[in-house]
Coordinates of C-alpha atoms in Angstrom, one line a residue:
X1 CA 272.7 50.4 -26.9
X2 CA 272.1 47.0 -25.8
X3 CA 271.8 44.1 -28.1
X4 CA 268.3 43.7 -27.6
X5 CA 267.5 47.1 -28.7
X6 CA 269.3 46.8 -31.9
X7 CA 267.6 43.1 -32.6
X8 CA 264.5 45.1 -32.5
X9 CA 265.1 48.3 -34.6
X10 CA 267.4 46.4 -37.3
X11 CA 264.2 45.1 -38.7
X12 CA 262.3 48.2 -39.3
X13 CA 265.2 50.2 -40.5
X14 CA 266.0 47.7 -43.5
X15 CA 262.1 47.6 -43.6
X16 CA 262.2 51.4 -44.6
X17 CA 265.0 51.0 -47.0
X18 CA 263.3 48.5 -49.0
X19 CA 260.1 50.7 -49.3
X20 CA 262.4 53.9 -50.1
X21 CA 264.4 51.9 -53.2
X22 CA 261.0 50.3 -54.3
X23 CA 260.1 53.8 -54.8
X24 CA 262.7 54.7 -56.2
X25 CA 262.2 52.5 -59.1
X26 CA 258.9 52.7 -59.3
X27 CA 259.6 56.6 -59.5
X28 CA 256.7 57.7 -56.9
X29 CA 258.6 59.2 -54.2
X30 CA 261.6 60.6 -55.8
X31 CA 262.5 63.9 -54.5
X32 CA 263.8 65.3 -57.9
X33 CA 260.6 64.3 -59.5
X34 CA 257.8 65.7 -57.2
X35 CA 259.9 69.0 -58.0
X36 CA 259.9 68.6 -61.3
X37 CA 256.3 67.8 -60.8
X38 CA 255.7 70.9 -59.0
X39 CA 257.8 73.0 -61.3
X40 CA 255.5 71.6 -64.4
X41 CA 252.2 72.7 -63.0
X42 CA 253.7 76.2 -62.2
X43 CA 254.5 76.9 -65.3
X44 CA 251.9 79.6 -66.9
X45 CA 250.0 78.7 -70.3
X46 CA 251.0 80.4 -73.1
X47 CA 248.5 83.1 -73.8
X48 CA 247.6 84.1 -77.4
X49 CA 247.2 88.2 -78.0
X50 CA 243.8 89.1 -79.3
X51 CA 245.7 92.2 -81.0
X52 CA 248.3 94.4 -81.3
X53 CA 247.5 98.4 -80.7
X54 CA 250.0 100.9 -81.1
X55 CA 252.5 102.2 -78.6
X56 CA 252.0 105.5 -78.5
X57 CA 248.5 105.3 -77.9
X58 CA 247.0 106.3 -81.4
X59 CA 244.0 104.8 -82.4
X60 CA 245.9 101.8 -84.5
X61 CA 245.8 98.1 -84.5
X62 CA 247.0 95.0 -85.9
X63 CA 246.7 91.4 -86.2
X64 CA 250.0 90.6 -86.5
X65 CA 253.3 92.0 -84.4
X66 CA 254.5 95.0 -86.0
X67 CA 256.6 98.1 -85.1
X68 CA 255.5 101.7 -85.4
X69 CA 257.4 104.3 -87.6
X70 CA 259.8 104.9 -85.2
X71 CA 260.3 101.4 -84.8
X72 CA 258.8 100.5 -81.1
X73 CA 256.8 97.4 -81.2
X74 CA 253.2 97.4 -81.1
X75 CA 251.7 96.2 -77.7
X76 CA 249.9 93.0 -77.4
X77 CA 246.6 93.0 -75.7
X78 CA 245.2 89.8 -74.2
X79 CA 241.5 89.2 -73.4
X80 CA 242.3 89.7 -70.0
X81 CA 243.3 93.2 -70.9
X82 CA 239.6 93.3 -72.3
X83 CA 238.0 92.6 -69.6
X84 CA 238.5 94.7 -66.2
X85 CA 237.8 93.0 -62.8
X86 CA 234.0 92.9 -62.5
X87 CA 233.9 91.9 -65.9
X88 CA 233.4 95.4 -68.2
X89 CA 234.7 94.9 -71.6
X90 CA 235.9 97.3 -73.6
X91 CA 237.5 99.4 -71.7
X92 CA 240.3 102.3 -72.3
X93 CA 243.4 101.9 -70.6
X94 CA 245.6 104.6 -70.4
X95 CA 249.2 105.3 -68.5
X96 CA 249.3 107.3 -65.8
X97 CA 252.2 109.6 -67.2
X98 CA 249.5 109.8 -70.1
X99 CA 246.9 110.6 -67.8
X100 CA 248.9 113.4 -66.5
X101 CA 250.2 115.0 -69.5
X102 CA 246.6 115.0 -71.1
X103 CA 245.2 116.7 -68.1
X104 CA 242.2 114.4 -67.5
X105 CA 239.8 115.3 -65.0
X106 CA 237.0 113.4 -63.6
X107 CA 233.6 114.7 -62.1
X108 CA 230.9 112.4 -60.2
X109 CA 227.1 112.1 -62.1
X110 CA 224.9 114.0 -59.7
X111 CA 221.0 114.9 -59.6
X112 CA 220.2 119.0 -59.7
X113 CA 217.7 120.9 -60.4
X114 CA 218.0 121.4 -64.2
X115 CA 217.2 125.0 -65.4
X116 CA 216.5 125.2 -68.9
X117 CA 217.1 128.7 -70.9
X118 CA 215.1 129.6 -73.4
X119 CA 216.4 132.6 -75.6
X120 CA 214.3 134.4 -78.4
X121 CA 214.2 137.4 -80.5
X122 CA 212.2 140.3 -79.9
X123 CA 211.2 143.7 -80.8
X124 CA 210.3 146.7 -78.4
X125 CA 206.5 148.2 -78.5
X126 CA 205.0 150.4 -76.9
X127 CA 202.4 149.9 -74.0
X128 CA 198.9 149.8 -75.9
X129 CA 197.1 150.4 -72.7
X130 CA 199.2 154.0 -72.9
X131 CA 198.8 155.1 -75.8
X132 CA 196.4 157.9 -76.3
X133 CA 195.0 159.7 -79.6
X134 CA 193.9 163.6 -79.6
X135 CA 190.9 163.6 -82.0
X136 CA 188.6 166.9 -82.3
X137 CA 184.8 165.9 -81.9
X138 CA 183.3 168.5 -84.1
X139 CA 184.5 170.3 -87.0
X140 CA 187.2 173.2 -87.2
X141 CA 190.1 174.4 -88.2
X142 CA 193.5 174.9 -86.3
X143 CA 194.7 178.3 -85.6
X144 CA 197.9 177.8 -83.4
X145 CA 200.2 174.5 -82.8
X146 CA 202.2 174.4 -79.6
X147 CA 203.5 171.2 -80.4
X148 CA 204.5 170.5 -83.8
X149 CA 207.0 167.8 -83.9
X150 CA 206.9 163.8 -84.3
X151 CA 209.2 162.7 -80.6
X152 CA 208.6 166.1 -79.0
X153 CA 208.2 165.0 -75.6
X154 CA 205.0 166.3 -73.4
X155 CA 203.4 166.8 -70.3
X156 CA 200.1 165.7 -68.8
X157 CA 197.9 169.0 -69.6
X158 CA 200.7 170.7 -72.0
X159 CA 198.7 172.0 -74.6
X160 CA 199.4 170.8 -78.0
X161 CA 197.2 173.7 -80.3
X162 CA 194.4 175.4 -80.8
X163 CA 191.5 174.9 -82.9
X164 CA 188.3 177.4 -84.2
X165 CA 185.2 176.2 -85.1
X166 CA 181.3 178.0 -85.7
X167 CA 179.9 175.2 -83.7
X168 CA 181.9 175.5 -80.5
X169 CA 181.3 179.5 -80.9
X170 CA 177.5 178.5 -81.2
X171 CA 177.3 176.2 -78.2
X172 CA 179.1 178.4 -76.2
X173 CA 176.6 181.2 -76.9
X174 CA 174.0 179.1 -76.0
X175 CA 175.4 177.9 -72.5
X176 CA 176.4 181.6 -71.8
X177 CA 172.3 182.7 -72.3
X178 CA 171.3 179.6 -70.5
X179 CA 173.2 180.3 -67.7
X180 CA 171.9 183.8 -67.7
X181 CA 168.7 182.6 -67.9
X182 CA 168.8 180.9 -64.9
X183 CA 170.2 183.7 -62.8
X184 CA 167.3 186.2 -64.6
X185 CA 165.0 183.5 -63.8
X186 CA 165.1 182.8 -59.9
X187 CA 162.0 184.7 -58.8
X188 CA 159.6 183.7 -61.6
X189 CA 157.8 180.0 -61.9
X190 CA 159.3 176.9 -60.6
X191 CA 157.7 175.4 -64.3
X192 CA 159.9 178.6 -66.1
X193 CA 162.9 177.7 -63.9
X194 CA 162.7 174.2 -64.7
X195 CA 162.6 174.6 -68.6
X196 CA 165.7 177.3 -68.3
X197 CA 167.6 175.3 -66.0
X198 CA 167.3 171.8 -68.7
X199 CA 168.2 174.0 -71.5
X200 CA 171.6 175.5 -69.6
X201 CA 172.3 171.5 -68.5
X202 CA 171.8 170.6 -72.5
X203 CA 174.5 173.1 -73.5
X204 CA 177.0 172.3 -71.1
X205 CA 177.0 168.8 -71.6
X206 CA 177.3 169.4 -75.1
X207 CA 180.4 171.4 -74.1
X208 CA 181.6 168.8 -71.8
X209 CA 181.2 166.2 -74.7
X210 CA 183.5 168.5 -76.9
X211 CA 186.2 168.2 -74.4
X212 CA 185.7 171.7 -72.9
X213 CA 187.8 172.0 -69.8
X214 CA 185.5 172.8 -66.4
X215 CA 187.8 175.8 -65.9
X216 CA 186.7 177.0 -69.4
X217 CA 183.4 175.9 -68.8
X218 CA 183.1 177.7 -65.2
X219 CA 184.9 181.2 -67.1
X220 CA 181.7 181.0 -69.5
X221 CA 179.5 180.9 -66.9
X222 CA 180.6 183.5 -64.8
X223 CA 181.6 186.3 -67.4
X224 CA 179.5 185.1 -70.4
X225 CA 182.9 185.9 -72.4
X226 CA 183.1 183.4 -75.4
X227 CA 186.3 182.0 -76.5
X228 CA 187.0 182.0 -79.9
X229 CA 189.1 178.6 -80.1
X230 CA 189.3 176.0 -77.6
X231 CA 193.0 174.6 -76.4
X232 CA 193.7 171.1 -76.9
X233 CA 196.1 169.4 -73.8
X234 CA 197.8 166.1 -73.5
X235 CA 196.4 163.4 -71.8
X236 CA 199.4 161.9 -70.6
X237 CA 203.2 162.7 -70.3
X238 CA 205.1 160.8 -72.7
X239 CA 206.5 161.3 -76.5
X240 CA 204.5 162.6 -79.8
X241 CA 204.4 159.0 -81.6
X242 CA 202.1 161.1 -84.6
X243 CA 201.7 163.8 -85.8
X244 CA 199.0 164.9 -88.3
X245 CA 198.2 168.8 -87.7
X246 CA 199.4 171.4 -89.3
X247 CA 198.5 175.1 -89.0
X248 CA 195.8 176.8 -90.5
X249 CA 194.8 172.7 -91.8
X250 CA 190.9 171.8 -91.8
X251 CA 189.7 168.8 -89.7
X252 CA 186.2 166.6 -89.4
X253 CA 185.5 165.3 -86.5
X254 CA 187.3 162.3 -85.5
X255 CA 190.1 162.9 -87.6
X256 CA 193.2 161.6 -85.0
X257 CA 195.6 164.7 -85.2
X258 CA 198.3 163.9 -82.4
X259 CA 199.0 160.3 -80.9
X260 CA 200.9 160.4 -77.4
X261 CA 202.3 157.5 -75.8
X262 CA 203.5 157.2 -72.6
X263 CA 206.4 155.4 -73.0
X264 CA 207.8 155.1 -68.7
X265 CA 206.8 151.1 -69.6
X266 CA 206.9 149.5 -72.7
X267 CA 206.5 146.0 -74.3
X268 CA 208.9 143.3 -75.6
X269 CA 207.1 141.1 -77.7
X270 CA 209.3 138.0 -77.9
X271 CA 208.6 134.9 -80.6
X272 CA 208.7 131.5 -78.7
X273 CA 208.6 128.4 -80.7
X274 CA 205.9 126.1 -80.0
X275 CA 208.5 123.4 -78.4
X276 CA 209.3 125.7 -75.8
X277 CA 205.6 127.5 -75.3
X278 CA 204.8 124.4 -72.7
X279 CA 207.3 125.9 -69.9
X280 CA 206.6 129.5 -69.8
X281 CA 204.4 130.6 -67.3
X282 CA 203.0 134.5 -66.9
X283 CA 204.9 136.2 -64.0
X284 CA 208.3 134.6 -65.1
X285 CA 211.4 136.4 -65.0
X286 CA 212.9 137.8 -68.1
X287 CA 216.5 139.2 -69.0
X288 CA 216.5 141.3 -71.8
X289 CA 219.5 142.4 -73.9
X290 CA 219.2 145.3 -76.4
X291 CA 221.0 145.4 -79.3
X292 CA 221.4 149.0 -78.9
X293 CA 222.7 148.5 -75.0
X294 CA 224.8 144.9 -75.2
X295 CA 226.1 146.0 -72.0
X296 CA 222.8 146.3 -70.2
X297 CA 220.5 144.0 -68.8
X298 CA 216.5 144.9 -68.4
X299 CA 214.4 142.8 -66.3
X300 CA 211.2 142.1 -66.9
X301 CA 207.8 139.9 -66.4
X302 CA 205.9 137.6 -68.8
X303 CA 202.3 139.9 -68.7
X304 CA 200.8 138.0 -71.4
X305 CA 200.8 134.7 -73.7
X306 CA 199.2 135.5 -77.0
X307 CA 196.5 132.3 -78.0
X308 CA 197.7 131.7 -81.6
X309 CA 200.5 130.4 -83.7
X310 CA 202.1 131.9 -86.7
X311 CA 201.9 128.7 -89.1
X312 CA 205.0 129.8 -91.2
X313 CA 207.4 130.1 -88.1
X314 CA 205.6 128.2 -85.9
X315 CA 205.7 131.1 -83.1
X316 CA 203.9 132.2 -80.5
X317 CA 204.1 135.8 -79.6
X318 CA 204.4 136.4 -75.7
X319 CA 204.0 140.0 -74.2
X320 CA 207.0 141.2 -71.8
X321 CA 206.5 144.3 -69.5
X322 CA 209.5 146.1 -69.2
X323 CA 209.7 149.4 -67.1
X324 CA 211.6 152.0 -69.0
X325 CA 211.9 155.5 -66.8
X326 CA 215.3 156.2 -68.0
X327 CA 214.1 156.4 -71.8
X328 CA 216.5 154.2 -72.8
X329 CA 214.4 151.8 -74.6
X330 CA 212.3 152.9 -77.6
X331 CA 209.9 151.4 -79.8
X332 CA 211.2 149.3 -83.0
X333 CA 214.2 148.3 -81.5
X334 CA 215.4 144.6 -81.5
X335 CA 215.7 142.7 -78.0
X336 CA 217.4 139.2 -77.4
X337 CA 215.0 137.3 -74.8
X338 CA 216.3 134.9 -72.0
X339 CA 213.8 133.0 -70.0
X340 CA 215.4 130.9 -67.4
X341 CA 212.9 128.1 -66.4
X342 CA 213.3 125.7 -63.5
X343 CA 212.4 122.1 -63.6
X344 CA 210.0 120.9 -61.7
X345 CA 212.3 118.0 -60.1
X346 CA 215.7 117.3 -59.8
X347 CA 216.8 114.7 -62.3
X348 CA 220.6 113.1 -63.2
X349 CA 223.3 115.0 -64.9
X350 CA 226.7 115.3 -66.3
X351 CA 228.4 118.3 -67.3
X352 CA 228.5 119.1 -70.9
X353 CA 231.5 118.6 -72.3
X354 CA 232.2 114.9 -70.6
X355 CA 229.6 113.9 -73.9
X356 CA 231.3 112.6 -77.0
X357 CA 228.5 113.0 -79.9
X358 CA 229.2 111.1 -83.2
X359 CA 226.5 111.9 -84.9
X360 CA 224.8 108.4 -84.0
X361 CA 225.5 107.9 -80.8
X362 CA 226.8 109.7 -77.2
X363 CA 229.4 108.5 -75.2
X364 CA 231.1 109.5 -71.9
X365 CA 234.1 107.8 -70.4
X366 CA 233.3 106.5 -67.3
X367 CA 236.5 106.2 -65.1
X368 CA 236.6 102.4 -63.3
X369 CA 240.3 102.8 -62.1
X370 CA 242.9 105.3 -62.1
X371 CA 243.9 105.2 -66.0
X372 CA 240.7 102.6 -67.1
X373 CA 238.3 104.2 -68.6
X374 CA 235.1 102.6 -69.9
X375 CA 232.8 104.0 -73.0
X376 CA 229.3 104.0 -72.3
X377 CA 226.7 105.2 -74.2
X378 CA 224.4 107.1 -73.0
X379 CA 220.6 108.9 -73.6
X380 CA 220.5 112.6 -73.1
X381 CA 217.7 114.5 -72.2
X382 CA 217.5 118.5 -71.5
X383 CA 219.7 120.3 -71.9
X384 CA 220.4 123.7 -69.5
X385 CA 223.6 125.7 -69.6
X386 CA 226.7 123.5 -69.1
X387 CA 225.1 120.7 -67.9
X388 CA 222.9 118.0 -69.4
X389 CA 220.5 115.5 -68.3
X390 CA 220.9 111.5 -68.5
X391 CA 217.8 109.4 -69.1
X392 CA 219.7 106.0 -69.4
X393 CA 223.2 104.7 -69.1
X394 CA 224.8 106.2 -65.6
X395 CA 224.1 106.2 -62.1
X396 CA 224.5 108.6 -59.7
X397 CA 228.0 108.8 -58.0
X398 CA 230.0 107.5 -60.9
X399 CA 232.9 110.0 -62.0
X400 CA 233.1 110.5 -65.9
X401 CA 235.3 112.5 -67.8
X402 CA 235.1 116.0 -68.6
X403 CA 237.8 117.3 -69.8
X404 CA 240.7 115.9 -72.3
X405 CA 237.8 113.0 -73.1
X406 CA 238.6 113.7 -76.9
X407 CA 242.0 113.4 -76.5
X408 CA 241.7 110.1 -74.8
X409 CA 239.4 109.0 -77.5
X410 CA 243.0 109.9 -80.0
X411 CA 245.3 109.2 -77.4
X412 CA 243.7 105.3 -77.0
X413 CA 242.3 102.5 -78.2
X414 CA 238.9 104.2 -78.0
X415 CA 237.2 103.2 -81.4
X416 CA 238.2 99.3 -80.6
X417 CA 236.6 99.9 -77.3
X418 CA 233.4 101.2 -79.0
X419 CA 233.2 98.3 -80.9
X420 CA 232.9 95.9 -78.1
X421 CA 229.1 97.5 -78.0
X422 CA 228.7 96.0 -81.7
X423 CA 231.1 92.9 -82.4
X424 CA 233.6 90.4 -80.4
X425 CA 236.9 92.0 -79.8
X426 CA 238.9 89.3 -82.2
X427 CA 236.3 90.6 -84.9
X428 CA 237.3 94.0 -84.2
X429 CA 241.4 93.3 -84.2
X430 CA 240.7 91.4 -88.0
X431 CA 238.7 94.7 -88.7
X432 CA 241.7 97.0 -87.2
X433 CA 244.2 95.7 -90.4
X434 CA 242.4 97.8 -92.7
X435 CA 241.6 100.7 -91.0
X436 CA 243.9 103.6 -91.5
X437 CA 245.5 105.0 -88.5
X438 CA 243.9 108.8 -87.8
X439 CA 247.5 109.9 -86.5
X440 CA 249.9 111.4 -88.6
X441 CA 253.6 111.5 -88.4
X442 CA 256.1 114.9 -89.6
X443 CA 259.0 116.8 -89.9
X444 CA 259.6 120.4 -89.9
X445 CA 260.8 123.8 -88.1
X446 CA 259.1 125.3 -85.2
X447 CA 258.3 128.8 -85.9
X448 CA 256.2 130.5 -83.5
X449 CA 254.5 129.4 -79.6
X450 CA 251.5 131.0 -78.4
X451 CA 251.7 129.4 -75.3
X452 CA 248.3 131.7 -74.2
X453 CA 245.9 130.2 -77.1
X454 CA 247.6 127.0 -77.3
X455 CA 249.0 127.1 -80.6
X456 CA 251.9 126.6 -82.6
X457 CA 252.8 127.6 -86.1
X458 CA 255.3 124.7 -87.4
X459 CA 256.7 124.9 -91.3
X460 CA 256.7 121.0 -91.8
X461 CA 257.4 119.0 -94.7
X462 CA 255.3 116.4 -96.8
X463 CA 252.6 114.7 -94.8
X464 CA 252.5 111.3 -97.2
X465 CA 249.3 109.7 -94.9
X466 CA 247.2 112.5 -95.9
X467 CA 248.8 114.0 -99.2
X468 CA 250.1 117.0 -97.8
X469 CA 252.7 119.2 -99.4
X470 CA 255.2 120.8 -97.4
X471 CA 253.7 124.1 -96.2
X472 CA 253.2 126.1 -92.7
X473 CA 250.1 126.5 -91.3
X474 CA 249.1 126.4 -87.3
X475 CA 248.4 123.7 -85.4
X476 CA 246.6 123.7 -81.7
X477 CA 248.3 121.5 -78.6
X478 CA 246.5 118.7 -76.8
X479 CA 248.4 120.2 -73.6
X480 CA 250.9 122.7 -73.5
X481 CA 253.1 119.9 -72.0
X482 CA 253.6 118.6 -75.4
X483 CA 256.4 122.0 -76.1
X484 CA 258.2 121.5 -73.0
X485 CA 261.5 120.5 -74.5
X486 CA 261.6 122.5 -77.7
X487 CA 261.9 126.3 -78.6
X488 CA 261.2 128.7 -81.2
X489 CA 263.4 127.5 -84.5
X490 CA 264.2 123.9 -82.9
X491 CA 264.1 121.4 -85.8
X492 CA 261.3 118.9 -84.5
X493 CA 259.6 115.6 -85.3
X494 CA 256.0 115.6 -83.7
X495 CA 252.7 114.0 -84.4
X496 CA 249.1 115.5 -84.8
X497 CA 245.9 114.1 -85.3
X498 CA 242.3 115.5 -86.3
X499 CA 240.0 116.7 -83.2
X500 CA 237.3 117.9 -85.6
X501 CA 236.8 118.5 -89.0
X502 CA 239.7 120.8 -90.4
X503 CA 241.3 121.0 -86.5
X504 CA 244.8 119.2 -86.4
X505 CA 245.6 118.9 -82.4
X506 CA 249.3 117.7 -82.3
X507 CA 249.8 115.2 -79.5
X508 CA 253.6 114.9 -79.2
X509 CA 256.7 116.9 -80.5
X510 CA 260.6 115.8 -80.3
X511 CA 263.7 118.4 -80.8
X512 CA 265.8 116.7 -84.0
X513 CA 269.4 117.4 -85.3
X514 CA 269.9 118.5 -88.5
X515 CA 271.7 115.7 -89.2
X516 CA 268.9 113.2 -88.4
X517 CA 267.6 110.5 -90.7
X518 CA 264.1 111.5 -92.0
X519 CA 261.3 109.2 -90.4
X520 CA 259.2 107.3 -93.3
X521 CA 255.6 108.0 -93.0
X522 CA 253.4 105.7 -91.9
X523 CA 251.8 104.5 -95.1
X524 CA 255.8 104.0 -96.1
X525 CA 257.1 102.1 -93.4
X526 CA 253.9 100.0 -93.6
X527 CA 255.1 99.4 -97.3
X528 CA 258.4 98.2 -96.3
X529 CA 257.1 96.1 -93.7
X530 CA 255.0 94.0 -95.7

């Protein structure tokens, strides 16, 4: 390099020296501090835990750190555990080994065509429209029965007896001259003819109106031969319902002596309540069950809707026509009624059991994620077989829980969850300290697996959280997962909690040596904690 060159670059090398160690000193531009610097703002805040919930899953929290009574520490949940990433609070997060082992499974809202059942109870008639009664019109007495048995069945035109009487002798006679008369009468005046031939038409239809068959009738004209008793026949084929002659026996007319009802279709008279009145519609389709047949299944059509309600059930009869040619069916007996209406459009629904029903309110678990499940309540409407209609609360598309939703609501957090509908979640974790846990800790002997109903039969020692003695009673399995690692007679520690009134569901169970330290129950360890 020349010496000019370095004249001119001297300068502006000790010019950049002086600016470095003024920075230096002024500590702007020192390399250790801008990382220092960077380091500092790196450095996440410190985030405070809104609570503490237990790490098994069970529906626990606290407000402080704690451990559980086998001594894992309770999980801290931050507000951003609250909150899921479009901003849904109170949401149910659960692992995905948890998810596995409870067998969760998820099905998508969807609109249908809701059919609502109605069932009722009913009794079987018979067909008023077939019944008929055998009633004498004149006075007599009965010399012969042919049928003389109540449920003797009959033919149209069987005759069922025979009756005497002076009048039907007496009218008889009279047709028999009449007719006579006429014959005698053909070559003599058409005013002589005239008054014979009205007097012959006045007997036979006084005949005729005594039930007289033609062929008897025709018999008496030709041969003039009077019958002394006239033969009654049945109407109709079907079964003797009544029975009032008896031989030798006096009558007036009137007096109903046989009833016969034709019994090839009968009735079912069903009792709808007034609710349910609205949807049924005559023509409908009907299943009936008898109580005599529970294996059968009739079908028949709503014929009739009767205009009045009984005030003290609050029922409305409604008529049934049921064909009955095998004979199967008979009057008096008791009928179940199933009326399967369809709606008129389809509407939004969710299967049955993804609906968690305090008492107060209905809940299903929506799922937002794999293993994030969020509680919303809901407003049911109809309700139709397995499924159920939504008025308010889901949209169509969005998969809820339908089965092991009650063993998520044990398994998790749920009731804190639920209480971000009502209060701030810090309010619920101050409320969690005094709530007592609803999962219970044991020890005992495994005696019997019924891996086909899901049950276990465990001899277990005091339960101290709910004041139990030792004893051995059966207990049902939130999956059969849970017995996986134990057998018949293993020693076990497990934990249970109460599905339902009186129903203990156990949710976890350990194999234990014999020479293993007894766990403290919960209400213990919380003792020695504190």
């Amino acid at each position: 390099m020349s010496t000019l060159s370095l004249r001119r670059v001297l300068p502006a090398i000790l010019l950049v020296g002086v600016a470095a160690g003024a920075g230096y000193w002024l500590g702007s531009t020192d390399p250790h501090s801008t990382k220092e610097a960077a380091s500092a703002d790196a450095t996440p805040k410190q985030r405070t835990p809104l609570y503490y919930r237990n790490p098994m899953g069970l529906p626990d929290t606290s407000p402080v750190p704690k451990k559980d009574p086998m001594g894992m520490d309770y999980v801290p949940v931050f507000a951003d555990d609250e909150k899921s990433a479009d901003g849904v609070t109170g949401e149910v997060v659960v692992s995905s080994e948890k998810v596995q082992m409870l067998g969760v499974r998820t099905e998508a809202v969807s609109r249908r065509m809701l059919e609502r059942q109605i069932r009722a109870a009913a009794r079987i008639e018979a067909d008023e429209r077939r019944t008929y009664a055998i009633s004498p019109k004149f006075e007599g007495y009965i010399e012969r029965l042919h049928v003389n048995a109540v449920g003797q069945a009959v033919r149209k035109g069987q005759a069922l007896f025979e009756a005497y009487s002076p009048e039907l002798l007496s009218a008889q006679s009279e047709y028999a001259i009449a007719a006579e008369g006429v014959r005698a009468l053909e070559e003599s005046s058409a005013e002589t003819q005239t008054g014979m031939r009205r007097l012959a038409e006045s007997s036979l239809a006084r005949l005729r109106n005594w039930d007289v068959s033609d062929d008897q009738i025709r018999s008496l004209a030709g041969s003039g031969a009077v019958r002394r008793t006239l033969t009654f026949r049945s109407p109709a084929t079907g079964i003797v319902t009544e029975k009032r002659a008896l031989q030798g026996m006096r009558f007036m007319p009137g007096d109903p002596l046989y009833q016969v009802s034709d019994l090839s279709t009968v009735w079912v008279m069903a009792d709808l309540f007034e609710q349910d009145i609205g949807l049924v519609r005559p023509g409908a389709h009907v299943s009936v069950t008898a109580n005599a047949y529970p294996e059968q299944t009739f079908g028949g059509t709503v014929s009739f809707i009767y205009p009045t309600v009984n005030t003290d059930t609050r029922t409305t009869p409604v008529r049934i026509e049921l064909p009955n040619r095998s004979g199967l069916l008979k009057p008096g007996m008791y009928a179940d009624v199933t009326l399967t209406v369809a709606g008129r459009a389809p509407v939004l629904t969710v299967p049955s059991s993804a609906i968690l029903d305090s008492g107060t309110r209905r809940v299903v678990l929506v799922e937002r994620s794999p293993g994030r499940f969020e509680p919303r309540e809901v407003t049911l409407g109809a309700r139709a077989g397995d499924r159920t209609e939504v008025l308010r609360g889901l949209r169509d598309g969005e998969p809820v829980v339908v089965a092991a939703n009650f063993l998520i609501d044990a398994e998790s957090n749920l009731k804190a969850a639920l209480g971000s509908f009502g209060q701030a979640p810090h309010e619920e974790a101050q409320a969690a300290g005094t709530r007592r846990t609803s999962g219970h800790q044991a020890q005992g002997r495994l005696e019997r697996m019924d891996s086909s109903a899901a049950v276990v039969t465990i001899n277990h020692g005091p339960v101290d959280s709910l004041g139990w003695p030792a004893m051995s009673m059966d207990f049902k399995l939130a999956n059969p997962a849970v017995t996986k690692d134990v057998r018949s007679g293993d020693l076990i520690a497990f934990e249970f909690v109460e599905r339902a009134a009186g129903e203990w569901v156990v949710t976890s169970m350990k194999r234990r040596t014999a020479s293993a330290p007894a766990q403290p129950s919960p209400e213990h360890a919380s003792h020695d904690r504190h």
